[in-house]
């Protein structure tokens, strides 16, 4: 795994200094580096890669896009399962839920049926993840309220 990480780090440097490869290409490499770092149990490095991917992805798609939510989910999973840092995982999921809610509301106004359904499904998954984290932290009432929250 470490050899792969080093290879992708070199590729990332090439992409960052290339005029033919943009932030989207670099973001894809950062995602792979994050996943490889998780496999190598280098959780802090994984979060660093995902954070950098998040910044690059925002520069490409903006702040209201489900791609942002998916990156935040990756970071939350690392904080939760890898680091057992439940409060940090909650913060990532809460940020993801804010993004998903904005996408949902925007899609509702624009009558974007497919995106509306995707956003609603992602919101449901995020609420379940938040509920599980609250349960792990011993806040059973908040776990139930979060998991069973009704969409507006």
Short mmCIF file of C-alpha atoms in Angstrom, two decimals:
data_model
loop_
_atom_site.label_atom_id
_atom_site.label_comp_id
_atom_site.label_asym_id
_atom_site.label_seq_id
_atom_site.Cartn_x
_atom_site.Cartn_y
_atom_site.Cartn_z
CA UNK A 1 0.00 0.00 0.00
CA UNK A 2 2.82 2.42 0.86
CA UNK A 3 4.34 2.01 -2.61
CA UNK A 4 0.99 2.89 -4.16
CA UNK A 5 0.70 5.95 -1.92
CA UNK A 6 4.13 7.16 -3.05
CA UNK A 7 3.23 6.60 -6.71
CA UNK A 8 -0.02 8.54 -6.38
CA UNK A 9 1.74 11.34 -4.48
CA UNK A 10 4.13 11.71 -7.45
CA UNK A 11 1.16 11.70 -9.82
CA UNK A 12 -0.54 14.36 -7.71
CA UNK A 13 2.53 16.61 -7.92
CA UNK A 14 2.55 16.16 -11.72
CA UNK A 15 -1.14 17.04 -11.93
CA UNK A 16 -0.71 20.09 -9.72
CA UNK A 17 2.11 21.46 -11.88
CA UNK A 18 0.49 20.49 -15.20
CA UNK A 19 -1.33 22.92 -17.44
CA UNK A 20 -3.34 20.09 -19.02
CA UNK A 21 -4.69 18.60 -15.78
CA UNK A 22 -7.04 20.65 -13.66
CA UNK A 23 -8.33 20.52 -10.10
CA UNK A 24 -10.83 17.76 -10.95
CA UNK A 25 -7.99 15.41 -11.91
CA UNK A 26 -6.04 16.29 -8.77
CA UNK A 27 -9.19 15.78 -6.66
CA UNK A 28 -9.58 12.26 -8.07
CA UNK A 29 -6.00 11.44 -7.12
CA UNK A 30 -6.54 12.90 -3.64
CA UNK A 31 -9.58 10.64 -3.20
CA UNK A 32 -7.46 7.59 -4.09
CA UNK A 33 -4.71 8.75 -1.71
CA UNK A 34 -7.29 9.13 1.05
CA UNK A 35 -8.64 5.62 0.50
CA UNK A 36 -5.12 4.14 0.33
CA UNK A 37 -4.20 5.94 3.55
CA UNK A 38 -7.22 4.38 5.27
CA UNK A 39 -6.04 0.94 4.10
CA UNK A 40 -2.60 1.75 5.53
CA UNK A 41 -4.30 2.86 8.78
CA UNK A 42 -2.87 6.36 8.37
CA UNK A 43 -6.07 8.07 9.37
CA UNK A 44 -4.71 11.60 9.91
CA UNK A 45 -3.12 11.50 6.45
CA UNK A 46 -6.42 10.24 5.01
CA UNK A 47 -8.27 13.20 6.52
CA UNK A 48 -5.65 15.58 5.11
CA UNK A 49 -6.13 14.12 1.63
CA UNK A 50 -9.93 14.27 1.91
CA UNK A 51 -9.76 17.87 3.18
CA UNK A 52 -7.61 18.87 0.22
CA UNK A 53 -9.95 16.98 -2.12
CA UNK A 54 -12.86 18.88 -0.58
CA UNK A 55 -11.21 22.23 -1.26
CA UNK A 56 -10.41 21.31 -4.87
CA UNK A 57 -13.85 19.88 -5.51
CA UNK A 58 -15.50 23.02 -4.14
CA UNK A 59 -13.37 25.06 -6.57
CA UNK A 60 -14.78 22.96 -9.44
CA UNK A 61 -18.45 22.38 -8.51
CA UNK A 62 -19.13 25.03 -5.86
CA UNK A 63 -20.36 24.56 -2.30
CA UNK A 64 -23.84 23.21 -3.11
CA UNK A 65 -23.23 19.86 -4.76
CA UNK A 66 -23.68 16.26 -3.62
CA UNK A 67 -20.03 15.55 -4.49
CA UNK A 68 -19.15 17.76 -1.50
CA UNK A 69 -21.42 15.68 0.72
CA UNK A 70 -19.81 12.43 -0.42
CA UNK A 71 -16.33 13.69 0.49
CA UNK A 72 -17.60 14.78 3.90
CA UNK A 73 -19.03 11.28 4.36
CA UNK A 74 -15.59 9.78 3.64
CA UNK A 75 -14.02 12.06 6.24
CA UNK A 76 -16.73 11.23 8.76
CA UNK A 77 -16.19 7.49 8.28
CA UNK A 78 -12.45 7.93 8.89
CA UNK A 79 -13.09 10.00 12.03
CA UNK A 80 -15.68 7.47 13.24
CA UNK A 81 -14.33 4.02 12.43
CA UNK A 82 -10.64 4.82 12.06
CA UNK A 83 -10.02 7.32 14.82
CA UNK A 84 -13.03 6.81 17.12
CA UNK A 85 -13.31 10.60 17.15
CA UNK A 86 -17.09 10.71 17.27
CA UNK A 87 -17.50 14.47 17.80
CA UNK A 88 -15.37 15.12 14.71
CA UNK A 89 -17.41 12.60 12.71
CA UNK A 90 -20.61 14.34 13.85
CA UNK A 91 -19.23 17.68 12.60
CA UNK A 92 -18.48 16.19 9.17
CA UNK A 93 -21.93 14.63 8.92
CA UNK A 94 -23.62 17.83 10.07
CA UNK A 95 -21.78 19.77 7.36
CA UNK A 96 -22.78 17.10 4.83
CA UNK A 97 -26.41 17.42 5.92
CA UNK A 98 -26.27 21.20 5.42
CA UNK A 99 -24.98 20.70 1.88
CA UNK A 100 -27.59 18.04 1.15
CA UNK A 101 -30.38 20.26 2.51
CA UNK A 102 -29.27 23.15 0.26
CA UNK A 103 -29.14 20.83 -2.76
CA UNK A 104 -32.57 19.45 -1.84
CA UNK A 105 -34.12 22.93 -1.47
CA UNK A 106 -32.50 24.18 -4.66
CA UNK A 107 -33.71 21.11 -6.60
CA UNK A 108 -37.20 21.56 -5.19
CA UNK A 109 -37.33 25.12 -6.53
CA UNK A 110 -35.97 24.06 -9.93
CA UNK A 111 -38.14 20.92 -10.15
CA UNK A 112 -35.05 18.73 -10.56
CA UNK A 113 -36.70 15.38 -9.84
CA UNK A 114 -33.62 13.13 -10.11
CA UNK A 115 -31.38 15.41 -8.06
CA UNK A 116 -34.21 15.92 -5.57
CA UNK A 117 -34.46 12.16 -5.03
CA UNK A 118 -30.68 11.79 -4.75
CA UNK A 119 -30.46 14.60 -2.21
CA UNK A 120 -33.34 13.17 -0.17
CA UNK A 121 -31.74 9.70 -0.14
CA UNK A 122 -28.38 11.17 0.88
CA UNK A 123 -30.05 13.18 3.66
CA UNK A 124 -31.63 9.97 4.97
CA UNK A 125 -28.28 8.18 4.99
CA UNK A 126 -26.61 11.12 6.74
CA UNK A 127 -29.30 11.23 9.43
CA UNK A 128 -28.88 7.49 10.05
CA UNK A 129 -25.11 7.93 10.39
CA UNK A 130 -25.62 10.84 12.79
CA UNK A 131 -28.08 8.79 14.81
CA UNK A 132 -25.59 5.91 15.09
CA UNK A 133 -22.88 8.30 16.26
CA UNK A 134 -25.14 9.84 18.90
CA UNK A 135 -25.96 6.30 20.03
CA UNK A 136 -22.22 5.47 20.28
CA UNK A 137 -21.73 8.61 22.37
CA UNK A 138 -24.54 7.54 24.71
CA UNK A 139 -27.10 10.18 23.73
CA UNK A 140 -29.99 7.84 22.98
CA UNK A 141 -32.66 10.55 22.78
CA UNK A 142 -30.67 12.54 20.23
CA UNK A 143 -29.94 9.32 18.36
CA UNK A 144 -33.66 8.62 17.97
CA UNK A 145 -34.57 12.21 17.09
CA UNK A 146 -31.83 12.45 14.47
CA UNK A 147 -32.54 9.11 12.86
CA UNK A 148 -36.30 9.67 12.73
CA UNK A 149 -36.19 13.36 11.73
CA UNK A 150 -38.80 14.23 9.12
CA UNK A 151 -37.67 15.96 5.91
CA UNK A 152 -39.14 19.37 5.22
#
